[in-house]
Short mmCIF file of C-alpha atoms and ligand atoms in Angstrom, two decimals:
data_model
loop_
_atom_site.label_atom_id
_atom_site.label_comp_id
_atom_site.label_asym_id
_atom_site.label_seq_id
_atom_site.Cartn_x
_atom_site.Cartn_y
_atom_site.Cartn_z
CA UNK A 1 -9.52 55.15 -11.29
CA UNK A 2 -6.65 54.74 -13.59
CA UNK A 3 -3.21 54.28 -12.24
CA UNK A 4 0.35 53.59 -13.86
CA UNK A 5 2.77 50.99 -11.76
CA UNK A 6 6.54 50.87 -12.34
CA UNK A 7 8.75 48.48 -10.69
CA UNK A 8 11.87 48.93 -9.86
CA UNK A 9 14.94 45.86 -10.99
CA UNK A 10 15.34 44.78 -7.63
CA UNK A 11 11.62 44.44 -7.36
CA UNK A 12 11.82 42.15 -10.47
CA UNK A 13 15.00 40.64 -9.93
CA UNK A 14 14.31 36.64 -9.37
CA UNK A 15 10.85 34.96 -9.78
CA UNK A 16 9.80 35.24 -5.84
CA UNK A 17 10.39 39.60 -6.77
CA UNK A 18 7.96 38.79 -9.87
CA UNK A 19 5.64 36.83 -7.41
CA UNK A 20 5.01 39.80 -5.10
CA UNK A 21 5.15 42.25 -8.05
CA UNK A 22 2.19 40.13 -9.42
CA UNK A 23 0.06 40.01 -6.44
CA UNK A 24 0.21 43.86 -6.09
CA UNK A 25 -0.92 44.58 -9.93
CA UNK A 26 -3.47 42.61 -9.41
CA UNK A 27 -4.62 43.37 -5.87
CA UNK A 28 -6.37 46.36 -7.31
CA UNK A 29 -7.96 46.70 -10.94
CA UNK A 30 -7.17 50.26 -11.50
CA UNK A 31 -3.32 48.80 -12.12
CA UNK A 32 -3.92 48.66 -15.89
CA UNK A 33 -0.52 49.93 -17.10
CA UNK A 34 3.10 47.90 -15.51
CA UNK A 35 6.50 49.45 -16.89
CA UNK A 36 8.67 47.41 -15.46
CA UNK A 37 12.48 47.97 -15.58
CA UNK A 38 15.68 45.26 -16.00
CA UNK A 39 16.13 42.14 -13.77
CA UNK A 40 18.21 43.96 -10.53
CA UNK A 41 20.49 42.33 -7.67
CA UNK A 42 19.09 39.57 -5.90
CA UNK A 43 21.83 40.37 -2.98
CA UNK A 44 24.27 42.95 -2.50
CA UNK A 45 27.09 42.03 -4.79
CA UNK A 46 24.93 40.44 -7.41
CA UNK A 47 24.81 42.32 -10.97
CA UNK A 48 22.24 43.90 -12.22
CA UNK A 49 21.34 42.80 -15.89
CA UNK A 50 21.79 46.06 -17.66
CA UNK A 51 25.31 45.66 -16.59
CA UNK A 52 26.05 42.39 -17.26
CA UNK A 53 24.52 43.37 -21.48
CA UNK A 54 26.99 46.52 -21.59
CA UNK A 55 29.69 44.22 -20.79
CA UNK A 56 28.20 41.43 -23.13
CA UNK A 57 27.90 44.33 -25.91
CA UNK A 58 31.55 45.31 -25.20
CA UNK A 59 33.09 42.33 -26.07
CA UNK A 60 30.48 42.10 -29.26
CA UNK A 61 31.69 45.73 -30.45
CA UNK A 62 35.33 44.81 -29.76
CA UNK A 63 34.90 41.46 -31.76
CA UNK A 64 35.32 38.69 -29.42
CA UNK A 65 33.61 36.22 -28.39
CA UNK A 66 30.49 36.85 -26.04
CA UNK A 67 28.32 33.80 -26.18
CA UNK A 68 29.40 32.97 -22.34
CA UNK A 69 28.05 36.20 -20.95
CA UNK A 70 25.04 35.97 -23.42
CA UNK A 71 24.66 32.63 -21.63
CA UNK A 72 24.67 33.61 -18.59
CA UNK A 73 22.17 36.93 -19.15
CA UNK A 74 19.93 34.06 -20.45
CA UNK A 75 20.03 32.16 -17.48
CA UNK A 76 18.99 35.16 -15.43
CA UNK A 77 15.82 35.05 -17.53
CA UNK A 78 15.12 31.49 -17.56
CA UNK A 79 15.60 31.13 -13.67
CA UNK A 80 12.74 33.48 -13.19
CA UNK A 81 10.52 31.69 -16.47
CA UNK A 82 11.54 28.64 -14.25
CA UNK A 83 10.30 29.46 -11.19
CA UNK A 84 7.09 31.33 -12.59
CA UNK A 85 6.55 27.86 -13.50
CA UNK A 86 5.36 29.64 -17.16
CA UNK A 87 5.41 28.38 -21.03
CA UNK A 88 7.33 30.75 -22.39
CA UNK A 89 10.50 30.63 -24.27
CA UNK A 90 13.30 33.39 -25.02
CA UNK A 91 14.89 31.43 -27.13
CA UNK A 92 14.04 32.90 -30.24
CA UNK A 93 14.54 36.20 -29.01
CA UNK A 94 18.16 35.55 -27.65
CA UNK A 95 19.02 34.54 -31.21
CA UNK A 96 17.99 38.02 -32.41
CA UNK A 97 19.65 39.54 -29.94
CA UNK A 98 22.92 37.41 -30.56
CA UNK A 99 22.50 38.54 -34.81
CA UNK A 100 22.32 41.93 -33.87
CA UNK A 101 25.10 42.24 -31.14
CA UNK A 102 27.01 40.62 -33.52
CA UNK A 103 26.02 43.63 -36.44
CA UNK A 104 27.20 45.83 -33.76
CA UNK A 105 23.48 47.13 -33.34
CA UNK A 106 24.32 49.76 -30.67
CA UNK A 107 25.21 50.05 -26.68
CA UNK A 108 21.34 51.58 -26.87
CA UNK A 109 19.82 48.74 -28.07
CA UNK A 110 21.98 45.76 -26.00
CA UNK A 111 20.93 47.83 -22.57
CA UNK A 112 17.34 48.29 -23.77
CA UNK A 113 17.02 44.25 -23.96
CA UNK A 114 16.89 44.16 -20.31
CA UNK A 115 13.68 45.92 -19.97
CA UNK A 116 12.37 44.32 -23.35
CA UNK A 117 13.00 40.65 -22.54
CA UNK A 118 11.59 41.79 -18.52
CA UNK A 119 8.30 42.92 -20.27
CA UNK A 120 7.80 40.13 -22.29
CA UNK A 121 7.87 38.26 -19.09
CA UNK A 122 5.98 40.37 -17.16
CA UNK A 123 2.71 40.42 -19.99
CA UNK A 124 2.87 36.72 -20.30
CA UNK A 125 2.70 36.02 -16.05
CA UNK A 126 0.20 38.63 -15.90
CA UNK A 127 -2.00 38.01 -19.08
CA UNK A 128 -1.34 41.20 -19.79
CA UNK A 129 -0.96 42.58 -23.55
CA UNK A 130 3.02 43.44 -24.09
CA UNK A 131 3.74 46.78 -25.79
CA UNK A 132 7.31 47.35 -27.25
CA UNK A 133 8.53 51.12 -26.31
CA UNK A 134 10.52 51.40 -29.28
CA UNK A 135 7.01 51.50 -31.25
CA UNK A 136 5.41 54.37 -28.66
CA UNK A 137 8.29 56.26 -27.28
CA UNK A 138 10.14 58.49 -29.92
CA UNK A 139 13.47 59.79 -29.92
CA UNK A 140 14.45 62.40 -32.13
CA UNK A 141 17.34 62.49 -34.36
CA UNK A 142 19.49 64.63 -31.82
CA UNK A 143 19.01 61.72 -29.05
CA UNK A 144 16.31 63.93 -27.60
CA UNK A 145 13.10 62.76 -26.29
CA UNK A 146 10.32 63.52 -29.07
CA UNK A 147 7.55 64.31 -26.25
CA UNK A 148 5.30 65.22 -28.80
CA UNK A 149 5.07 62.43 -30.83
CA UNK A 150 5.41 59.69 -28.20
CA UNK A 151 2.30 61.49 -26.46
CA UNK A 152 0.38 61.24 -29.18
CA UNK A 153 1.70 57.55 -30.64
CA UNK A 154 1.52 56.35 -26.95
CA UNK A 155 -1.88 57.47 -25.87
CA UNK A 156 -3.52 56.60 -28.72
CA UNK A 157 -1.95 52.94 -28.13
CA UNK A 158 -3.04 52.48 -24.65
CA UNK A 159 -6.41 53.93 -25.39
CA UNK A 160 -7.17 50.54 -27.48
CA UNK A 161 -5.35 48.85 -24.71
CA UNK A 162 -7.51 47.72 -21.67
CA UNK A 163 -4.27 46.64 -19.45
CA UNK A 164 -0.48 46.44 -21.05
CA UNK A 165 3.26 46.19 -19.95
CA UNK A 166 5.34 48.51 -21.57
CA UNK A 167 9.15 48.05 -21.10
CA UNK A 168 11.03 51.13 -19.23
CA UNK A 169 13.99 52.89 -20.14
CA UNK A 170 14.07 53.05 -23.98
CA UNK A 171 12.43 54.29 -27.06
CA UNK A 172 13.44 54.31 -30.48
CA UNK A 173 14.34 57.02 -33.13
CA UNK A 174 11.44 57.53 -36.00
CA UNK A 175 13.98 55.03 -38.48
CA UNK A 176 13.58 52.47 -35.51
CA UNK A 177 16.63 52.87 -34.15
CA UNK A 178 17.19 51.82 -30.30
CA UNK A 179 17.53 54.65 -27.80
CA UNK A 180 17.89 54.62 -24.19
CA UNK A 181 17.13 57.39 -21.14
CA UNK A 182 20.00 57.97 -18.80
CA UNK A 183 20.51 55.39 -16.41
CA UNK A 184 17.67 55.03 -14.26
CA UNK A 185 15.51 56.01 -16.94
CA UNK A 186 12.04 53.73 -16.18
CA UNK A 187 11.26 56.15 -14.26
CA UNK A 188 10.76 58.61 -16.74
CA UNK A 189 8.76 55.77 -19.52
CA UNK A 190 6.72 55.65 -16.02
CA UNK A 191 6.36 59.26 -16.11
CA UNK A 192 5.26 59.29 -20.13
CA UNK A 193 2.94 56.18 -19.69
CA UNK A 194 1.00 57.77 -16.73
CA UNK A 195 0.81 61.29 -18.56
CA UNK A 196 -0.27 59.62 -21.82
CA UNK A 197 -3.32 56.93 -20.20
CA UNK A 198 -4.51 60.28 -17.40
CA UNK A 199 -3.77 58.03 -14.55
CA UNK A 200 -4.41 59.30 -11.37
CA UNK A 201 -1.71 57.78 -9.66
CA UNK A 202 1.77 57.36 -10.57
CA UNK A 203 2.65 54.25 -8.10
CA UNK A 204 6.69 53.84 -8.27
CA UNK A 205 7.15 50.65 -6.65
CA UNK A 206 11.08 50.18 -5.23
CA UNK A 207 12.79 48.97 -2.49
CA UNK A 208 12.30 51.40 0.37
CA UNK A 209 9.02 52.79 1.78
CA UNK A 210 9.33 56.45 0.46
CA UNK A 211 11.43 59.25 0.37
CA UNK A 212 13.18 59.74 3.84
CA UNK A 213 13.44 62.35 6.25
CA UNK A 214 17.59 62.34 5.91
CA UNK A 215 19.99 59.50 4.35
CA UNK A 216 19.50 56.51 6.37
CA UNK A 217 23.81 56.34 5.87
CA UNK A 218 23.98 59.12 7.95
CA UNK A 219 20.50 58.30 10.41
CA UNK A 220 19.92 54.84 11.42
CA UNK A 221 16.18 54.17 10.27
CA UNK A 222 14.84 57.53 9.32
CA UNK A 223 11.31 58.52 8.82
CA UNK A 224 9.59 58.42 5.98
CA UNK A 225 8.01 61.59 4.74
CA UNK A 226 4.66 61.20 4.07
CA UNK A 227 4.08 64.42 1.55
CA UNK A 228 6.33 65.96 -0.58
CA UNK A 229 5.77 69.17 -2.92
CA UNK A 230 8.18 68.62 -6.17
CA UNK A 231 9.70 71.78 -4.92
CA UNK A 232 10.66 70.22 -2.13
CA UNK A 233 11.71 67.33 -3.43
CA UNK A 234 13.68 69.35 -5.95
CA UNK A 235 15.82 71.11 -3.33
CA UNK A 236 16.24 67.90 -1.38
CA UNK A 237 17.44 66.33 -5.14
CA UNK A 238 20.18 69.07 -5.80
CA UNK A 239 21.28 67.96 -2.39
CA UNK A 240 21.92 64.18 -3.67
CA UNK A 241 18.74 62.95 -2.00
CA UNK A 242 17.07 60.85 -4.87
CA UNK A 243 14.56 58.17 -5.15
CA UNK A 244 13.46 59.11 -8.80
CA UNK A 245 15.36 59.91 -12.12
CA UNK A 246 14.93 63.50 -12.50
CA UNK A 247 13.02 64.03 -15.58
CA UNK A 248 10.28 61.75 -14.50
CA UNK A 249 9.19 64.81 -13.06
CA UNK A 250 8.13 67.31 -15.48
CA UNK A 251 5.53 65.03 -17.51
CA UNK A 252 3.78 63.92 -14.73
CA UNK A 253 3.99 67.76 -12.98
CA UNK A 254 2.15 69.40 -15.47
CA UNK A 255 -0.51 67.09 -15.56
CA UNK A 256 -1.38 66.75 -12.14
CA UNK A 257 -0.67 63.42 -11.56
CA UNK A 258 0.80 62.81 -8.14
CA UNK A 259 3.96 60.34 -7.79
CA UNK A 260 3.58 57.48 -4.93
CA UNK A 261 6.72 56.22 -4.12
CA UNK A 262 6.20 52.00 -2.51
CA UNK A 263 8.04 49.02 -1.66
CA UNK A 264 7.70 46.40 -3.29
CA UNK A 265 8.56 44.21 0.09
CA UNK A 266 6.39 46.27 2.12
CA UNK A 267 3.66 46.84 0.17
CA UNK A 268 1.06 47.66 3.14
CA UNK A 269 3.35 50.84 4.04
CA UNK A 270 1.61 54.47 2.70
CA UNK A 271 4.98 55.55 1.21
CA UNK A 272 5.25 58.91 -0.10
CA UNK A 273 3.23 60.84 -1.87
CA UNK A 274 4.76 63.70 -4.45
CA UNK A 275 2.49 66.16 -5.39
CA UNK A 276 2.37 69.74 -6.94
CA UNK A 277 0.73 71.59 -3.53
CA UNK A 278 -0.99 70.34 -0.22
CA UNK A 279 -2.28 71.75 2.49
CA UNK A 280 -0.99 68.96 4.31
CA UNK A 281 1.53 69.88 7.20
CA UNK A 282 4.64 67.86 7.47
CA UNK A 283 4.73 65.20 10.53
CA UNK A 284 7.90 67.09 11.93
CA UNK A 285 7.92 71.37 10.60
CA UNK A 286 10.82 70.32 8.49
CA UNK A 287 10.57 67.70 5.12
CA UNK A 288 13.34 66.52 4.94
CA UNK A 289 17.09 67.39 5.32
CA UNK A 290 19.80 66.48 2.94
CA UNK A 291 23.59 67.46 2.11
CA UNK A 292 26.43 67.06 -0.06
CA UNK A 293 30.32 67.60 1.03
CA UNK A 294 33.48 68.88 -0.91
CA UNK A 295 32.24 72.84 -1.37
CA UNK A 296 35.35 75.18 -1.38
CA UNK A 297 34.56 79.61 -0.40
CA UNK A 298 36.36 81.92 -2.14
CA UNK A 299 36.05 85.38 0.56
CA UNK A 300 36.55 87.88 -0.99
CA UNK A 301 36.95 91.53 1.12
CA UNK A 302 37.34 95.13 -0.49
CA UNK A 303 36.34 98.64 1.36
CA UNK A 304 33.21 100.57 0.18
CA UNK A 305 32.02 97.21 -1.97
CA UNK A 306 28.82 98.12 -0.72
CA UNK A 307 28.92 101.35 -3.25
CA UNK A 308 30.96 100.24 -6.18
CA UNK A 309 28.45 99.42 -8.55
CA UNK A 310 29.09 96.64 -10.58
CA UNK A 311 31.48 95.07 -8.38
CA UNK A 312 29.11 91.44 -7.73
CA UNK A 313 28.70 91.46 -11.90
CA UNK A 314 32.31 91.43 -12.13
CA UNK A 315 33.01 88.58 -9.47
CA UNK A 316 30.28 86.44 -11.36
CA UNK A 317 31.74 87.50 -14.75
CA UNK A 318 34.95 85.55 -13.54
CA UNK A 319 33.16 82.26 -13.11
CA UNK A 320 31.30 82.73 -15.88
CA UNK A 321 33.91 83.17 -17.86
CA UNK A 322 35.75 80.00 -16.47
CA UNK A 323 32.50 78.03 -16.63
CA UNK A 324 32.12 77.39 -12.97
CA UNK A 325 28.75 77.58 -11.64
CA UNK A 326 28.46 79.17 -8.27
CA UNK A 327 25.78 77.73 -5.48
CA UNK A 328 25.40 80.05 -3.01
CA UNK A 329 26.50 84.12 -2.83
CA UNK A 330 26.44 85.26 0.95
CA UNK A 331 27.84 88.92 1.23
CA UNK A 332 28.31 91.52 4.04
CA UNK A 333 28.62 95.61 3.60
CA UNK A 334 32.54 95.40 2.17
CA UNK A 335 32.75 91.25 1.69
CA UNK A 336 31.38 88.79 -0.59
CA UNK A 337 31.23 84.49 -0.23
CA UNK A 338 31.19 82.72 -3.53
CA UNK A 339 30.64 79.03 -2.62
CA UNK A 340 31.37 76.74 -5.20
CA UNK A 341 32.06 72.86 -6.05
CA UNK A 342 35.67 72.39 -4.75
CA UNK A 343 37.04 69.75 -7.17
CA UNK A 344 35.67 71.84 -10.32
CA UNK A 345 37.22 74.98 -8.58
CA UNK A 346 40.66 73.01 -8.05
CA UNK A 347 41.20 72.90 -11.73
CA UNK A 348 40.71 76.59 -12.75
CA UNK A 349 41.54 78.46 -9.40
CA UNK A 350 44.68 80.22 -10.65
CA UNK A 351 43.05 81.51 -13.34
CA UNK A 352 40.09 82.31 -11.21
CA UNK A 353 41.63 84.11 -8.35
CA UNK A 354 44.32 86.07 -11.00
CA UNK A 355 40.99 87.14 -12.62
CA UNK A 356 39.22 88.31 -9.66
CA UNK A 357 42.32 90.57 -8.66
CA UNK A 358 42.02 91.91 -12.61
CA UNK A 359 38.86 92.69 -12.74
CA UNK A 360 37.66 93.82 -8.96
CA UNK A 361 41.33 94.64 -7.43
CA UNK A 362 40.39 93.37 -3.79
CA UNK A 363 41.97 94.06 -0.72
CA UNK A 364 41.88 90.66 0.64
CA UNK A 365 41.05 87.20 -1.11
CA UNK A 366 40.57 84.07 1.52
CA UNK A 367 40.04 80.72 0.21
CA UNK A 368 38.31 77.67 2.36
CA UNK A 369 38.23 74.31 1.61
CA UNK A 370 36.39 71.19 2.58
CA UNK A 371 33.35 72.64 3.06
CA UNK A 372 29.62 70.80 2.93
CA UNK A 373 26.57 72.30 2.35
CA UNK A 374 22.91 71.55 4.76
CA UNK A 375 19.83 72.04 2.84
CA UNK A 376 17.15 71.92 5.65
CA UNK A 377 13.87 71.73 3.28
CA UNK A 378 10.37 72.40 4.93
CA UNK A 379 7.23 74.23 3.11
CA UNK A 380 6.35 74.60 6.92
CA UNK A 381 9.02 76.66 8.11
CA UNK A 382 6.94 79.54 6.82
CA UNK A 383 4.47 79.38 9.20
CA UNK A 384 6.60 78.12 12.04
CA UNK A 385 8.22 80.64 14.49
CA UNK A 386 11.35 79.75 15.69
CA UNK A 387 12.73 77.12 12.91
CA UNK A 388 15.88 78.71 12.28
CA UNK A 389 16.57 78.99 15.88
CA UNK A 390 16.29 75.69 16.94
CA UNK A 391 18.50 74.63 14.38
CA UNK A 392 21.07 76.77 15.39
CA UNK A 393 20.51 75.92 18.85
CA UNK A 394 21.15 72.21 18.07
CA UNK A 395 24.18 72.10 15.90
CA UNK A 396 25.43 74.66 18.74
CA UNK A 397 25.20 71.61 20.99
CA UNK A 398 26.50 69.21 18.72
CA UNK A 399 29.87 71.90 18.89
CA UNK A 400 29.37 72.19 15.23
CA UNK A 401 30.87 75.80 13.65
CA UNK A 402 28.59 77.22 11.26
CA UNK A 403 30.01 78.69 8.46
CA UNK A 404 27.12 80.05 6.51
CA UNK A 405 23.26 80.95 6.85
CA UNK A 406 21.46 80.95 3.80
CA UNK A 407 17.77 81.35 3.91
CA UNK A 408 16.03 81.48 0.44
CA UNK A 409 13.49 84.26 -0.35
CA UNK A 410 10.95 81.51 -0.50
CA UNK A 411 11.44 80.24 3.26
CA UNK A 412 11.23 76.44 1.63
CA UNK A 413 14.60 76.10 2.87
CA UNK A 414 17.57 77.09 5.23
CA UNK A 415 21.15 76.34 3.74
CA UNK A 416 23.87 75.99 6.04
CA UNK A 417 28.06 75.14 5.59
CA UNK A 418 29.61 73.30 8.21
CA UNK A 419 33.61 71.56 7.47
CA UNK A 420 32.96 68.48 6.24
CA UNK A 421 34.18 67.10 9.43
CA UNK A 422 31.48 68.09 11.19
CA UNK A 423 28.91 67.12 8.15
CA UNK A 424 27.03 64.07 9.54
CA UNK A 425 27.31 65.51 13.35
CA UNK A 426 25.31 68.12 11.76
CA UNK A 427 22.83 66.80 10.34
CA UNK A 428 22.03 64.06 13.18
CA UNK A 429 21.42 67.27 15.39
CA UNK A 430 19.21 68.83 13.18
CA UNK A 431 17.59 65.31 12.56
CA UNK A 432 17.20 64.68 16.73
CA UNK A 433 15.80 67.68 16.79
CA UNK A 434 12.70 68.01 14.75
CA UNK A 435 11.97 64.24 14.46
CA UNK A 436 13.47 62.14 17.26
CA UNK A 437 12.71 64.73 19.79
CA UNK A 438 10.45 66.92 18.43
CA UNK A 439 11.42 69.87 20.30
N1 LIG B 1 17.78 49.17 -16.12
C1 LIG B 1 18.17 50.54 -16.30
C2 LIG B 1 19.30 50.89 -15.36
O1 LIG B 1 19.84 50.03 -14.69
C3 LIG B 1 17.04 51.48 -16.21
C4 LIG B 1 16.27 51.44 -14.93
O2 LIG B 1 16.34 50.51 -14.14
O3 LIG B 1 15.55 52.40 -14.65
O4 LIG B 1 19.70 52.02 -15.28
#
């Protein structure tokens, strides 16, 4: 049993984070390979230490003086050397670091430093051996990831390595230049490490206990799911429901490898398990609900549509065109819904609707505003009679107005628009009624 563990910043934020961290690597001797990301917040206005290096790097690149907010990066560091009670000095490093912010070495390489100077750390509590990611993840010279060669450079590296910390969220470029994922991006070095050593577990350690049911913003203390398919989990993503960066998917995906999502403060709790396909059922018919508000419908109404051929081409051709992307397409016999995101829509909609009434001459053209969207996600609802209805049944008693059905042809999920006033009402009924009550 092989399995890759990444931790979160906030689970590796002071030295009583590192302490727990520690105690879970070691709890179990299949956790060979730790990618650990950037000291986090230690409370809720705290900042976290990638931050405080783009601002450092900022004043570098702009040539004044930085050595205060250097300082105080440092002392992040040295508090949590400190109260690992370990011999270890940054000292030298922090020099380097100073030279090359002051060469203007790149934003790339002053965020990296976070994860670098956290893995050095890390392999030194842990007597673990410390491998820098700019030597086994490769960028190419577009800014791409190189998955080809960092597969190869990286598995052949861990292959002579019995148990290793490798930093998250950077790489370099084959002249050894610095680059960084997205923000967020130890997930993904997670995602490359596990593919690379065949672990059988990718263990995400953070600071909830798994994906939830809905946004715990909108539902006081939601369940967690215990099983997700990455299909799911995809839909549920599009709908602003994240836990994970989203190309930590695809490596680990087509290798099998299942994602376990922990907390590092609860570290007894299952959490959630992401996986290609199960036969598991979900606790509650539905996997999870999720939404997103600000959606604006452009109606649009013209006799016979149903026979003019061509006529849906045409609307699309006008988005196209404008380079809107459309999300959803309801239509009846003579009318067809375009659903789209409202503030992109804002900016082009003269030159939307004028080409609309060019190239499909309507009869009527309605616009709504201030819509929000309902993804209801379930690989259940397949199997389940009566799904659809008893969410219609409960948003009917929560007096919410339902503006559109949507139900994809693979019956993983129902979409529905409510107004955005009615959003959260929405989705607490839908919530109450699979998981609170269970009806
Ligand atoms: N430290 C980086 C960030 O704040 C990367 C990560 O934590 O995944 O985005």
């Amino acid at each position: 049993m092989k399995k890759l563990v990444k931790f979160c910043g906030s689970s590796l934020a002071s030295a009583e984070q590192f302490n727990k961290v520690s105690k879970i690597i070691l709890a179990e001797e299949a956790r060979r390979y730790v990618v650990p990301s950037a000291p986090g917040k230690r409370f809720s206005n705290d900042i976290k230490v990638t931050d405080m290096l783009y601002e450092c790097y900022a004043l570098a690149e702009a040539q004044k003086p930085f050595d205060k907010e250097l300082d105080r990066i440092k002392a992040r560091y040295n508090e949590i050397i400190q109260g690992l009670e370990l011999e270890l000095s940054l000292d030298g490093e922090f020099e380097t670091i100073k030279a090359e912010f002051s060469k203007k070495a790149g934003t790339d390489y002053a965020a990296s430093r976070g994860e670098y100077l956290n893995g050095i750390i890390m392999a030194a509590y842990l007597g673990y051996e410390f491998i820098d990611s700019a030597e086994v993840i490769r960028f190419k010279e577009d800014g791409t990831l190189d998955e080809g060669a960092t597969q190869s450079l990286l598995s052949a590296r861990l292959e002579a390595t019995e148990k290793g910390v490798i930093p998250g969220f950077y790489g370099a470029k084959a002249d050894g230049c610095v680059k960084t994922f997205s923000r967020g991006g130890s997930d993904v070095t997670g995602s490359l490490v596990a593919k690379a050593c065949h672990a059988d577990v990718y263990e995400n350690w953070t600071d909830v206990s798994g994906f939830m049911v809905a946004d715990p913003r909108i539902i006081e203390n939601p369940a967690v799911i215990d099983t997700i398919t990455y299909r799911e989990l995809r839909e549920l993503a599009y709908m602003g429901a994240t836990v994970l960066h989203e190309d930590a998917i695809f490596p680990v995906r087509k290798e099998g490898i299942p994602i376990n999502i922990r907390n590092t403060n609860a570290p007894d709790d299952r959490g959630t398990y992401i996986v290609e396909s199960t036969c598991k059922k979900s606790d509650f018919i539905i996997t999870g609900i999720a939404g997103k508000k600000g959606f604006a419908s452009i109606n649009i109404e013209k006799d016979m549509m149903n026979s003019e051929i061509g006529f849906g081409r045409r609307v699309l051709s006008v988005f196209e065109e404008n380079e809107i992307s459309f999300e959803h397409m309801p239509s009846g016999i003579d009318t067809l819904t375009v659903l789209v995101h409202q503030p992109e829509f804002e900016k082009k909609e003269q030159k939307i609707l004028g080409g609309i009434h060019r190239l499909c001459q309507p009869d009527h053209v309605e616009l709504e505003t201030d819509l929000a969207l309902i993804a209801v996600v379930g690989r259940g609802m397949r199997s389940t009679r009566g799904t659809a209805g008893r969410i219609f049944s409960a948003l009917a008693h929560a007096r919410v107005n339902v503006k559109m059905i949507d139900q994809g042809s693979s019956e993983l999920n129902i979409i529905i628009g409510v107004s955005n006033d009615d959003f959260e009402a929405a989705i607490q009924a839908i919530y109450h009624i699979f998981v609170t009550a269970r009806i």
